Coordinates of N, CA and C in Angstrom, one line a residue:
X173 N 36.4 65.9 13.3 CA 36.2 66.1 12.2 C 34.6 66.4 11.9
X174 N 34.3 67.2 11.2 CA 32.8 67.4 10.7 C 32.6 68.0 9.8
X175 N 31.4 67.9 9.0 CA 31.2 68.5 7.7 C 29.9 69.2 8.0
X176 N 29.9 70.5 7.9 CA 28.6 71.3 8.1 C 27.6 71.5 7.0
X177 N 26.3 71.7 7.3 CA 25.6 71.9 5.9 C 26.0 73.2 5.2
X178 N 25.7 73.1 3.9 CA 25.5 74.4 3.3 C 24.3 75.1 3.5
X179 N 24.3 76.5 3.4 CA 23.0 77.0 3.5 C 21.7 76.5 3.4
X180 N 20.8 76.4 4.1 CA 19.6 75.8 3.8 C 18.7 76.5 2.8
X181 N 19.1 78.0 2.4 CA 18.3 78.7 1.5 C 18.8 78.2 0.1
X182 N 19.8 77.3 -0.3 CA 20.0 76.9 -1.4 C 18.9 76.3 -2.1
X183 N 18.6 76.5 -3.2 CA 17.4 75.9 -4.0 C 18.0 74.8 -5.0
X184 N 17.5 73.5 -4.9 CA 17.8 72.5 -5.7 C 17.3 72.6 -7.0
X185 N 18.2 72.3 -8.1 CA 17.9 72.3 -9.6 C 18.0 71.1 -10.0
X186 N 17.2 70.2 -10.7 CA 17.4 69.1 -11.2 C 18.1 69.1 -12.5
X187 N 19.3 68.4 -12.8 CA 19.9 68.2 -14.1 C 19.5 67.2 -14.8
X188 N 19.7 67.1 -16.1 CA 19.3 66.0 -16.9 C 20.6 65.3 -17.2
X189 N 20.7 64.0 -17.0 CA 21.9 63.0 -17.1 C 21.5 62.0 -18.0
X190 N 22.6 61.4 -18.8 CA 22.4 60.3 -19.9 C 22.5 59.0 -19.1
X191 N 21.9 58.0 -19.7 CA 22.2 56.6 -19.3 C 23.7 56.4 -19.0
X192 N 24.6 56.8 -19.8 CA 26.0 56.6 -19.8 C 26.4 57.0 -18.3
X193 N 25.8 57.8 -17.8 CA 26.3 58.4 -16.5 C 26.2 57.3 -15.4
X194 N 25.4 56.3 -15.5 CA 25.5 54.9 -14.6 C 26.7 54.5 -14.6
X195 N 27.5 54.4 -15.7 CA 28.7 53.7 -15.7 C 29.6 54.4 -14.8
X196 N 29.7 55.6 -15.2 CA 30.5 56.7 -14.3 C 30.4 56.8 -12.9
X197 N 29.0 56.5 -12.6 CA 28.9 56.4 -11.0 C 29.5 55.2 -10.4
X198 N 29.2 54.1 -11.1 CA 29.9 52.8 -10.5 C 31.3 53.1 -10.5
X199 N 32.0 53.6 -11.6 CA 33.4 53.8 -11.5 C 33.9 54.5 -10.4
X200 N 33.1 55.6 -10.2 CA 33.4 56.3 -8.9 C 33.1 55.9 -7.6
X201 N 32.0 54.9 -7.6 CA 31.9 54.2 -6.3 C 32.9 53.2 -6.1
X202 N 33.4 52.6 -7.0 CA 34.4 51.5 -7.2 C 36.0 52.3 -6.5
X203 N 35.9 53.6 -7.0 CA 37.3 54.1 -6.7 C 37.0 54.6 -5.2
X204 N 36.0 55.1 -4.7 CA 35.8 55.5 -3.4 C 36.0 54.1 -2.4
X205 N 35.7 53.1 -3.0 CA 35.5 52.0 -2.1 C 37.2 51.5 -1.9
X206 N 37.8 51.6 -3.0 CA 39.4 51.3 -2.9 C 40.0 52.4 -1.9
X207 N 39.5 53.6 -1.6 CA 40.0 54.7 -0.9 C 39.7 54.5 0.7
X208 N 38.8 53.7 0.8 CA 38.4 53.6 2.2 C 37.9 52.1 2.5
X209 N 38.6 51.0 2.1 CA 38.1 49.7 1.9 C 37.7 49.2 3.4
X210 N 38.3 49.8 4.6 CA 38.1 49.3 5.8 C 36.6 49.7 6.2
X211 N 36.4 51.1 6.0 CA 35.0 51.7 6.2 C 34.1 51.1 5.5
X212 N 34.2 51.0 4.4 CA 33.2 50.4 3.5 C 32.8 48.9 4.1
X213 N 33.9 48.2 4.2 CA 33.6 46.7 4.5 C 32.8 46.5 6.0
X214 N 32.9 47.7 6.8 CA 32.4 47.7 7.9 C 30.7 47.6 7.7
X215 N 30.4 48.5 6.8 CA 28.9 48.4 6.4 C 28.6 47.1 5.5
X216 N 29.5 46.8 4.7 CA 29.4 45.6 3.9 C 29.0 44.4 4.8
X217 N 29.7 44.2 5.8 CA 29.6 43.1 6.9 C 28.3 43.1 7.3
X218 N 27.7 44.4 7.8 CA 26.1 44.6 8.1 C 25.3 44.0 7.2
X219 N 25.4 44.3 6.0 CA 24.5 43.6 4.9 C 24.6 42.4 4.9
X220 N 25.8 41.7 4.8 CA 26.0 40.2 4.9 C 25.4 39.6 6.0
X221 N 25.4 40.1 7.1 CA 24.9 39.5 8.5 C 23.4 39.7 8.3
X222 N 22.8 40.7 7.5 CA 21.4 40.9 7.5 C 20.8 39.7 6.6
X223 N 21.7 39.5 5.5 CA 21.2 38.2 4.5 C 21.3 37.1 5.4
X224 N 22.2 36.8 6.0 CA 22.0 35.4 6.7 C 21.2 35.5 7.9
X225 N 20.8 36.6 8.4 CA 19.6 36.6 9.3 C 18.5 36.2 8.8
X226 N 18.1 36.8 7.5 CA 16.8 36.7 6.8 C 16.8 35.0 6.4
X227 N 17.9 34.5 5.9 CA 17.9 33.2 5.5 C 17.8 32.2 6.7
X228 N 18.2 32.4 7.8 CA 18.3 31.6 9.0 C 16.9 31.7 9.7
X229 N 16.2 32.8 9.8 CA 15.0 33.0 10.6 C 13.8 32.7 9.9
X230 N 13.8 32.9 8.4 CA 12.6 33.0 7.5 C 12.6 31.7 6.6
X231 N 13.4 30.7 6.7 CA 13.7 29.7 5.8 C 12.2 28.9 5.6
X232 N 11.7 28.6 6.7 CA 10.4 28.2 6.7 C 9.1 28.7 6.7
X233 N 9.3 30.0 6.4 CA 8.1 30.9 6.2 C 8.2 31.8 4.9
X234 N 7.6 31.3 3.8 CA 8.1 32.1 2.6 C 7.2 33.6 2.4
X235 N 6.3 33.7 3.2 CA 5.8 35.0 3.1 C 6.5 35.9 3.9
X236 N 7.2 35.6 4.7 CA 8.3 36.5 5.5 C 9.4 36.4 4.7
X237 N 9.9 35.5 4.2 CA 11.3 35.5 3.2 C 11.0 36.6 2.2
X238 N 9.9 36.5 1.4 CA 9.8 37.4 0.4 C 9.5 38.9 0.7
X239 N 8.7 39.0 1.9 CA 8.5 40.2 2.5 C 9.7 41.0 3.0
X240 N 10.4 40.3 3.7 CA 11.7 40.9 4.4 C 12.6 41.1 3.4
X241 N 12.8 40.2 2.4 CA 13.6 40.5 1.4 C 13.4 41.8 0.7
X242 N 12.2 42.0 0.4 CA 11.7 43.3 -0.1 C 11.8 44.4 0.8
X243 N 11.9 44.3 1.9 CA 12.4 45.3 3.0 C 13.7 45.5 2.9
X244 N 14.5 44.7 2.8 CA 15.9 44.6 2.3 C 16.1 45.7 1.3
X245 N 15.4 45.5 0.3 CA 15.5 46.3 -0.9 C 15.0 47.8 -0.6
X246 N 13.8 47.7 -0.1 CA 13.3 49.3 0.1 C 14.0 50.0 1.1
X247 N 14.4 49.3 2.2 CA 15.3 50.1 3.2 C 16.8 50.5 2.8
X248 N 17.1 49.9 1.8 CA 18.4 50.0 1.4 C 19.0 51.5 1.5
X249 N 18.3 52.5 0.8 CA 18.9 53.7 1.0 C 19.0 54.5 2.4
X250 N 18.1 53.9 3.2 CA 18.3 54.6 4.3 C 19.6 53.9 5.1
X251 N 19.5 52.5 5.1 CA 20.6 51.7 5.7 C 21.9 52.1 5.2
X252 N 22.0 52.6 3.9 CA 23.2 52.9 3.4 C 23.8 54.5 3.6
X253 N 23.1 55.1 4.8 CA 23.4 56.4 4.9 C 24.9 56.9 5.4
X254 N 25.4 55.6 6.2 CA 26.7 55.9 6.4 C 27.7 55.7 5.4
X255 N 27.1 55.0 4.4 CA 28.2 55.0 3.1 C 28.2 56.1 2.3
X256 N 26.8 57.0 2.3 CA 26.9 58.1 1.7 C 27.8 59.1 2.6
X257 N 27.8 59.1 3.7 CA 28.7 59.8 4.5 C 30.2 59.5 4.3
X258 N 30.6 58.3 4.1 CA 31.8 57.9 3.6 C 32.2 58.8 2.5
X259 N 31.3 58.7 1.3 CA 31.7 59.2 0.1 C 31.7 60.8 0.3
X260 N 30.7 61.4 1.1 CA 30.9 62.7 1.3 C 32.2 63.1 2.0
X261 N 32.7 62.4 3.1 CA 34.0 62.7 3.7 C 35.1 62.6 2.7
X262 N 35.1 61.6 1.8 CA 36.0 61.4 0.7 C 36.1 62.7 -0.2
X263 N 35.0 63.0 -0.3 CA 35.0 64.2 -1.4 C 35.5 65.4 -0.6
X264 N 35.3 65.6 0.7 CA 35.7 66.8 1.2 C 37.1 66.8 2.0
X265 N 37.4 65.7 2.2 CA 38.8 65.6 3.0 C 39.7 64.7 2.4
X266 N 39.5 64.0 1.2 CA 40.4 63.3 0.3 C 40.4 61.9 0.9
X267 N 41.5 61.2 1.7 CA 41.4 60.0 2.0 C 41.1 59.6 3.4
X268 N 40.6 60.7 4.2 CA 40.5 60.7 5.5 C 38.9 60.4 5.8
X269 N 38.5 59.3 6.5 CA 37.2 59.0 6.9 C 37.2 58.8 8.4
X270 N 36.1 59.4 8.9 CA 35.7 59.2 10.5 C 34.6 58.3 10.4
X271 N 35.0 57.1 11.0 CA 33.9 56.2 10.9 C 32.8 56.3 11.7
X272 N 33.1 56.9 13.0 CA 32.1 57.0 13.9 C 31.2 58.1 13.5
X273 N 31.7 59.3 12.7 CA 30.8 60.2 12.1 C 29.8 59.6 11.1
X274 N 30.3 58.6 10.3 CA 29.3 58.0 9.5 C 28.1 57.2 10.1
X275 N 28.4 56.6 11.4 CA 27.7 55.8 12.2 C 26.3 56.8 12.6
X276 N 26.9 58.0 13.1 CA 26.0 59.0 13.7 C 25.7 60.1 12.7
X277 N 25.9 59.9 11.2 CA 25.5 60.9 10.5 C 24.1 61.5 10.4
X278 N 23.2 60.6 10.8 CA 21.7 61.0 10.6 C 21.5 62.2 11.7
X279 N 22.4 62.5 12.6 CA 22.3 63.6 13.5 C 22.4 64.9 12.7
X280 N 23.0 64.8 11.6 CA 23.2 66.4 11.1 C 21.8 66.9 10.6
X281 N 20.9 66.1 10.4 CA 19.6 66.5 10.0 C 18.4 65.7 10.6
X282 N 18.5 65.7 11.9 CA 17.7 64.6 12.7 C 16.0 64.8 12.2
X283 N 15.7 65.9 12.3 CA 14.1 66.0 12.0 C 13.7 65.3 10.6
X284 N 14.7 65.7 9.8 CA 14.1 65.1 8.2 C 14.3 63.5 8.3
X285 N 15.7 63.2 8.8 CA 15.5 61.7 8.9 C 14.7 60.8 9.8
X286 N 14.1 61.6 10.8 CA 13.3 60.8 11.4 C 12.0 60.7 10.9
X287 N 11.6 61.8 10.2 CA 10.2 61.6 9.5 C 10.4 60.9 8.2
X288 N 11.6 60.8 7.7 CA 11.8 59.8 6.4 C 11.6 58.5 7.1
X289 N 12.3 58.1 8.2 CA 12.3 56.6 8.7 C 10.7 56.2 9.0
X290 N 10.0 57.3 9.5 CA 8.5 57.0 9.9 C 7.7 56.8 8.8
X291 N 8.0 57.6 7.6 CA 7.2 57.4 6.3 C 7.6 56.0 5.8
X292 N 9.0 55.7 5.8 CA 9.4 54.5 5.1 C 8.9 53.2 6.0
X293 N 8.6 53.5 7.3 CA 8.0 52.3 8.1 C 6.7 52.3 7.6
X294 N 5.9 53.2 7.5 CA 4.4 53.0 7.0 C 4.4 52.5 5.8
X295 N 5.2 52.6 4.7 CA 5.3 51.9 3.3 C 5.5 50.5 3.7
X296 N 6.5 50.3 4.4 CA 7.1 48.8 4.4 C 5.9 48.0 5.2
X297 N 5.2 48.6 6.3 CA 4.2 48.0 6.9 C 3.0 47.7 6.0
X298 N 2.8 48.7 5.2 CA 1.5 48.5 4.1 C 1.9 47.3 3.1
X299 N 3.2 47.1 2.8 CA 3.5 46.2 1.9 C 3.5 44.8 2.6
X300 N 3.9 44.8 3.9 CA 3.9 43.6 4.7 C 2.6 43.0 4.8
X301 N 1.6 44.0 5.1 CA 0.1 43.5 5.2 C -0.5 43.2 3.8
X302 N -0.1 43.8 2.7 CA -0.4 43.4 1.5 C 0.1 42.1 0.9
X303 N 1.3 41.8 1.4 CA 1.7 40.4 1.0 C 1.0 39.4 1.7
X304 N 1.0 39.8 3.0 CA 0.1 38.5 3.8 C -1.5 38.4 3.2
X305 N -1.9 39.4 2.8 CA -3.1 39.3 2.1 C -3.2 38.5 0.9
X306 N -2.0 38.7 0.1 CA -2.0 37.9 -1.1 C -1.9 36.4 -0.9
X307 N -1.2 36.0 0.2 CA -1.2 34.6 0.6 C -2.6 34.0 1.1
X308 N -3.2 34.9 1.7 CA -4.6 34.6 2.3 C -5.6 34.2 1.1
X309 N -5.5 35.1 0.0 CA -6.3 35.0 -1.0 C -6.1 33.9 -1.9
X310 N -4.9 33.5 -2.2 CA -4.6 32.6 -3.2 C -4.2 31.1 -2.6
X311 N -4.0 30.9 -1.3 CA -3.7 29.8 -0.7 C -4.6 29.4 0.4
X312 N -5.3 28.4 0.5 CA -6.3 28.0 1.3 C -5.4 27.3 2.7
X313 N -6.1 27.3 3.9 CA -5.5 26.7 4.9 C -4.5 27.4 5.4
X314 N -3.6 26.8 6.3 CA -2.3 27.3 6.8 C -1.4 27.9 5.8
X315 N -0.5 28.8 6.3 CA 0.4 29.2 5.4 C 1.6 28.2 4.8
X316 N 1.6 28.1 3.6 CA 2.3 27.0 3.0 C 3.8 27.3 3.1
X317 N 4.6 26.2 3.0 CA 6.1 26.0 3.0 C 6.6 26.6 1.9
X318 N 8.0 27.0 1.9 CA 8.5 27.6 0.7 C 8.5 26.4 -0.5
X319 N 8.7 25.3 -0.1 CA 8.8 24.4 -1.5 C 7.3 24.2 -2.0
X320 N 6.3 24.5 -1.0 CA 4.7 24.5 -1.8 C 4.7 25.7 -2.6
X321 N 5.3 26.9 -2.1 CA 5.0 28.2 -2.9 C 5.7 28.1 -4.0
X322 N 6.9 27.4 -4.2 CA 7.6 27.6 -5.4 C 6.9 26.5 -6.5
X323 N 6.5 25.6 -5.9 CA 6.0 24.5 -6.7 C 4.4 24.9 -7.2
X324 N 3.8 25.5 -6.4 CA 2.5 25.9 -6.8 C 2.4 27.2 -7.7
X325 N 3.1 28.2 -7.4 CA 3.0 29.6 -7.7 C 3.3 29.5 -9.4
X326 N 4.2 28.9 -9.9 CA 4.4 28.7 -11.2 C 3.8 27.9 -12.0
X327 N 2.6 28.0 -11.7 CA 1.6 27.1 -12.7 C 0.5 28.0 -13.4
X328 N -0.1 27.5 -14.4 CA -1.3 28.3 -15.0 C -2.4 28.7 -13.9
X329 N -2.5 27.7 -12.9 CA -3.7 28.0 -12.0 C -3.2 29.2 -11.2
X330 N -2.0 29.5 -11.0 CA -1.6 30.5 -9.9 C -1.1 31.7 -10.4
X331 N -1.2 31.7 -12.0 CA -0.7 33.0 -12.6 C -1.1 34.3 -11.9
X332 N -2.5 34.1 -11.5 CA -3.0 35.4 -10.8 C -2.2 35.9 -9.6
X333 N -1.7 34.7 -8.8 CA -1.0 35.2 -7.8 C 0.4 35.9 -8.1
X334 N 1.1 35.3 -9.1 CA 2.4 36.0 -9.4 C 2.1 37.4 -9.8
X335 N 1.2 37.7 -10.6 CA 0.9 39.0 -11.1 C 0.4 39.9 -10.1
X336 N -0.5 39.4 -9.2 CA -0.8 40.3 -8.3 C 0.2 40.5 -7.2
X337 N 1.0 39.5 -6.7 CA 2.1 39.8 -5.8 C 3.3 40.5 -6.3
X338 N 3.7 40.3 -7.3 CA 4.8 41.0 -7.9 C 4.5 42.3 -8.5
X339 N 3.3 42.3 -9.0 CA 2.7 43.7 -9.3 C 2.9 44.8 -8.3
X340 N 2.1 44.2 -7.2 CA 2.0 45.2 -5.8 C 3.5 45.3 -5.5
X341 N 4.5 44.2 -5.4 CA 5.7 44.6 -4.9 C 6.5 45.6 -5.8
X342 N 6.4 45.4 -7.1 CA 7.0 46.4 -8.1 C 6.7 47.9 -7.7
X343 N 5.3 47.9 -7.7 CA 4.7 49.4 -7.1 C 5.2 49.9 -6.0
X344 N 5.3 49.1 -4.9 CA 6.0 49.5 -3.6 C 7.3 49.9 -3.7
X345 N 8.1 49.1 -4.6 CA 9.5 49.1 -4.7 C 9.7 50.4 -5.7
X346 N 9.0 50.7 -6.7 CA 9.2 51.9 -7.5 C 8.9 53.1 -6.9
X347 N 8.0 53.1 -6.0 CA 7.4 54.2 -5.1 C 8.6 54.5 -4.3
X348 N 9.1 53.6 -3.5 CA 10.2 53.7 -2.5 C 11.5 54.5 -3.2
X349 N 11.9 53.8 -4.4 CA 12.9 54.1 -5.2 C 12.8 55.7 -5.7
X350 N 11.6 56.0 -6.1 CA 11.5 57.5 -6.5 C 11.6 58.5 -5.6
X351 N 11.1 58.1 -4.4 CA 11.3 59.2 -3.3 C 12.6 59.1 -2.7
X352 N 13.4 58.1 -2.8 CA 14.5 57.8 -2.2 C 15.9 58.1 -3.0
X353 N 15.8 58.2 -4.3 CA 16.8 58.2 -5.3 C 18.0 59.2 -4.9
X354 N 17.4 60.5 -4.6 CA 18.3 61.5 -4.1 C 18.1 62.1 -2.9
X355 N 16.9 61.8 -2.3 CA 16.5 62.5 -1.2 C 17.5 62.1 0.1
X356 N 17.9 61.1 0.3 CA 18.8 60.6 1.4 C 20.0 61.5 1.5
X357 N 20.8 61.3 0.3 CA 22.1 62.1 0.3 C 21.8 63.5 0.4
X358 N 20.6 64.1 -0.2 CA 20.2 65.6 -0.1 C 20.0 66.0 1.3
X359 N 19.4 65.1 2.1 CA 19.2 65.5 3.4 C 20.5 65.3 4.2
X360 N 21.4 64.4 3.9 CA 22.5 64.5 4.6 C 23.5 65.8 4.1
X361 N 23.4 66.2 3.0 CA 24.2 67.3 2.4 C 23.6 68.6 2.6
X362 N 22.5 68.8 2.9 CA 21.8 70.0 3.0 C 20.8 70.0 4.1
X363 N 20.5 71.2 4.8 CA 19.7 71.3 5.7 C 18.2 71.5 5.2
X364 N 17.6 70.3 4.7 CA 16.6 70.3 3.7 C 15.5 69.4 4.4
X365 N 14.2 69.9 4.3 CA 13.2 69.2 5.1 C 12.7 67.7 4.2
X366 N 12.2 66.8 4.8 CA 11.9 65.6 4.3 C 11.0 65.5 3.0
X367 N 10.0 66.3 3.2 CA 9.1 66.4 1.9 C 9.6 67.2 0.7
X368 N 10.4 68.2 1.0 CA 11.1 68.8 -0.1 C 12.0 67.9 -0.8
X369 N 12.8 67.2 -0.2 CA 13.8 66.1 -0.6 C 13.2 65.2 -1.3
X370 N 12.2 64.6 -0.8 CA 11.2 63.6 -1.6 C 10.6 64.2 -2.9
X371 N 10.1 65.4 -2.9 CA 9.6 65.9 -4.0 C 10.6 66.1 -5.1
X372 N 12.0 66.4 -4.7 CA 12.8 66.9 -5.7 C 13.3 65.4 -6.3
X373 N 13.4 64.5 -5.5 CA 13.7 63.2 -5.8 C 12.7 62.7 -6.8
X374 N 11.4 62.8 -6.5 CA 10.5 62.4 -7.7 C 10.6 63.1 -9.0
X375 N 11.0 64.5 -8.8 CA 11.2 65.3 -10.1 C 12.6 64.7 -10.7
X376 N 13.6 64.5 -9.9 CA 14.9 63.9 -10.6 C 14.6 62.7 -11.3
X377 N 13.7 61.7 -10.8 CA 13.5 60.5 -11.6 C 12.8 60.8 -12.6
X378 N 11.7 61.6 -12.5 CA 10.7 61.8 -13.8 C 11.4 62.5 -15.0
X379 N 12.3 63.4 -14.5 CA 13.1 64.3 -15.7 C 14.2 63.3 -16.2
X380 N 14.5 62.1 -15.4 CA 15.7 61.3 -16.0 C 15.0 59.7 -15.9
X381 N 14.0 59.8 -16.5 CA 13.2 58.4 -16.3 C 14.1 57.2 -16.7
X382 N 14.4 57.2 -18.1 CA 15.2 56.3 -18.6 C 16.7 55.9 -17.9
X383 N 17.3 56.9 -17.5 CA 18.5 56.9 -16.8 C 18.3 56.2 -15.3
X384 N 17.3 56.8 -14.8 CA 16.9 56.2 -13.5 C 16.4 54.8 -13.3
X385 N 15.8 54.5 -14.4 CA 15.2 53.1 -14.5 C 16.3 52.1 -14.6
X386 N 17.4 52.6 -15.6 CA 18.5 51.7 -15.7 C 19.3 51.8 -14.4
X387 N 19.4 52.8 -13.6 CA 20.2 52.6 -12.5 C 19.3 51.9 -11.5
X388 N 18.2 51.7 -11.6 CA 17.4 51.0 -10.6 C 17.6 49.6 -11.0
X389 N 17.6 49.2 -12.1 CA 17.8 47.9 -12.8 C 19.3 47.4 -12.1
X390 N 20.2 48.2 -12.3 CA 21.6 47.8 -12.0 C 21.7 47.6 -10.5
X391 N 21.0 48.5 -9.6 CA 21.1 48.3 -8.3 C 20.4 46.8 -7.9
X392 N 19.3 46.6 -8.4 CA 18.6 45.4 -8.3 C 19.5 44.1 -8.7
X393 N 20.2 44.5 -9.8 CA 21.1 43.4 -10.3 C 22.1 42.9 -9.4
X394 N 22.8 43.9 -8.8 CA 23.9 43.9 -8.1 C 23.4 43.3 -6.8
X395 N 22.4 43.7 -6.3 CA 21.8 43.1 -4.9 C 21.3 41.6 -5.1
X396 N 20.9 41.2 -6.1 CA 20.5 39.9 -6.5 C 21.6 39.1 -6.6
X397 N 22.7 39.5 -7.4 CA 24.2 38.9 -7.4 C 24.5 38.8 -5.8
X398 N 24.4 39.9 -5.1 CA 24.9 39.6 -3.7 C 24.3 38.5 -3.1
X399 N 23.1 38.2 -3.3 CA 22.1 37.3 -2.6 C 22.6 35.7 -3.0
X400 N 22.7 35.8 -4.3 CA 23.1 34.5 -5.2 C 24.5 34.1 -4.6
X401 N 25.1 34.7 -4.2 CA 26.7 34.5 -3.8 C 26.6 34.3 -2.3
X402 N 25.4 33.7 -1.8 CA 25.4 33.4 -0.3 C 25.8 34.7 0.4
X403 N 25.2 35.8 -0.1 CA 25.3 36.9 0.7 C 26.8 37.6 0.8
X404 N 27.8 36.6 0.5 CA 29.2 37.3 0.6 C 29.3 38.5 -0.5
X405 N 28.7 38.4 -1.6 CA 28.9 39.6 -2.4 C 28.3 40.9 -2.1
X406 N 27.5 40.7 -1.1 CA 27.0 42.2 -0.6 C 28.0 42.9 0.1
X407 N 29.2 42.1 0.6 CA 30.2 42.9 1.4 C 30.8 44.0 0.4
X408 N 30.9 43.7 -0.9 CA 31.4 44.6 -1.8 C 30.5 45.2 -2.5
X409 N 29.3 44.7 -3.1 CA 28.5 45.3 -4.2 C 27.5 46.4 -3.4
X410 N 27.0 46.1 -2.4 CA 26.2 47.3 -1.8 C 27.1 48.5 -1.2
X411 N 28.3 48.2 -0.7 CA 29.0 49.7 -0.6 C 29.1 50.3 -1.9
X412 N 29.7 49.7 -2.9 CA 30.0 50.3 -4.3 C 28.6 50.7 -4.7
X413 N 27.5 50.2 -4.4 CA 26.2 50.8 -5.1 C 25.9 52.1 -4.3
X414 N 26.1 52.1 -3.0 CA 25.9 53.3 -2.0 C 26.7 54.5 -2.5
X415 N 27.9 54.1 -2.7 CA 28.9 55.1 -2.9 C 28.7 55.6 -4.2
X416 N 28.3 54.9 -5.2 CA 28.0 55.4 -6.6 C 26.9 56.3 -6.4
X417 N 25.8 55.9 -5.6 CA 24.5 56.8 -5.5 C 24.9 58.0 -4.9
X418 N 25.8 58.1 -4.2 CA 26.3 59.6 -3.8 C 26.8 60.4 -5.0
X419 N 27.4 59.8 -5.8 CA 27.8 60.4 -7.1 C 26.6 60.8 -8.1
X420 N 25.8 59.9 -7.9 CA 24.4 60.0 -8.9 C 23.9 61.3 -8.3
X421 N 23.6 61.4 -7.1 CA 23.1 62.6 -6.4 C 23.7 63.8 -7.0
X422 N 25.2 63.9 -6.8 CA 26.0 65.0 -7.2 C 25.6 65.4 -8.6
X423 N 25.5 64.5 -9.4 CA 25.5 64.6 -11.0 C 23.9 65.3 -11.2
X424 N 23.0 64.7 -10.4 CA 21.6 65.0 -10.7 C 21.2 66.4 -10.1
X425 N 21.7 66.8 -9.0 CA 21.2 67.8 -8.4 C 22.1 69.2 -8.4
X426 N 21.8 70.3 -8.6 CA 22.5 71.3 -8.5 C 21.9 72.3 -7.5
X427 N 22.7 73.3 -7.1 CA 21.9 74.2 -6.2 C 22.2 75.7 -6.7
X428 N 21.1 76.4 -6.5 CA 21.4 77.8 -7.0 C 20.9 78.6 -5.6
X429 N 21.5 79.8 -5.3 CA 21.4 80.5 -3.9 C 20.1 81.5 -4.4
X430 N 19.0 81.1 -3.6 CA 17.9 81.9 -3.6 C 18.1 83.5 -3.2
X431 N 17.6 84.4 -4.0 CA 17.8 85.8 -3.8 C 16.9 86.3 -2.6

């Protein structure tokens, strides 16, 4: 079973959607999860294992805990590519899903996904270096323990650290979200290049700013809930968010045939 790309000369057109659409996306994502629970759980387990990996290896290094947790959020759209393909197959074939096809779905547009991965790596590395710089600027001596960071950060003397650290983190997260909101499902669905997909994603976010900010807040909230449930919640929440994001792409982007 395979799903071919639609003609590459289709021209993407950004639609306007209301904040109420976010609830519809979640409902459709949940519906897709129920239609292919085993396939979705496969990816959910991967996210749960990632959560435990972060907790186990970086418990004593807060700069890595925070940074890699940020990476978890930044890389989410790319890591959820297989789940986008689950939604795409359900849309095309009903209840039949080829799990192996979802695992190798990046091959349908390899040049575009390769460049996207490279650009994402640059952004994540940039945030990694900036986060280390923040600790070097605001904490003297060796890198502090997690308890020291928590106890020292939320004080009047270290308000500058909180503003600088979370301000830069918010900027990086917002940038990645804006260029990824619809670009990943678009590159999966169409034979489109990375830059065109990213630009379209930026336009979609800009033209639907309130809706997309609400959607971003929902994604963050569901991810945080997943972490607060000792990562077990990620088994269900991340697949639902990813499946819902496919439907967000469908509502946000239409295609017109170039003459």
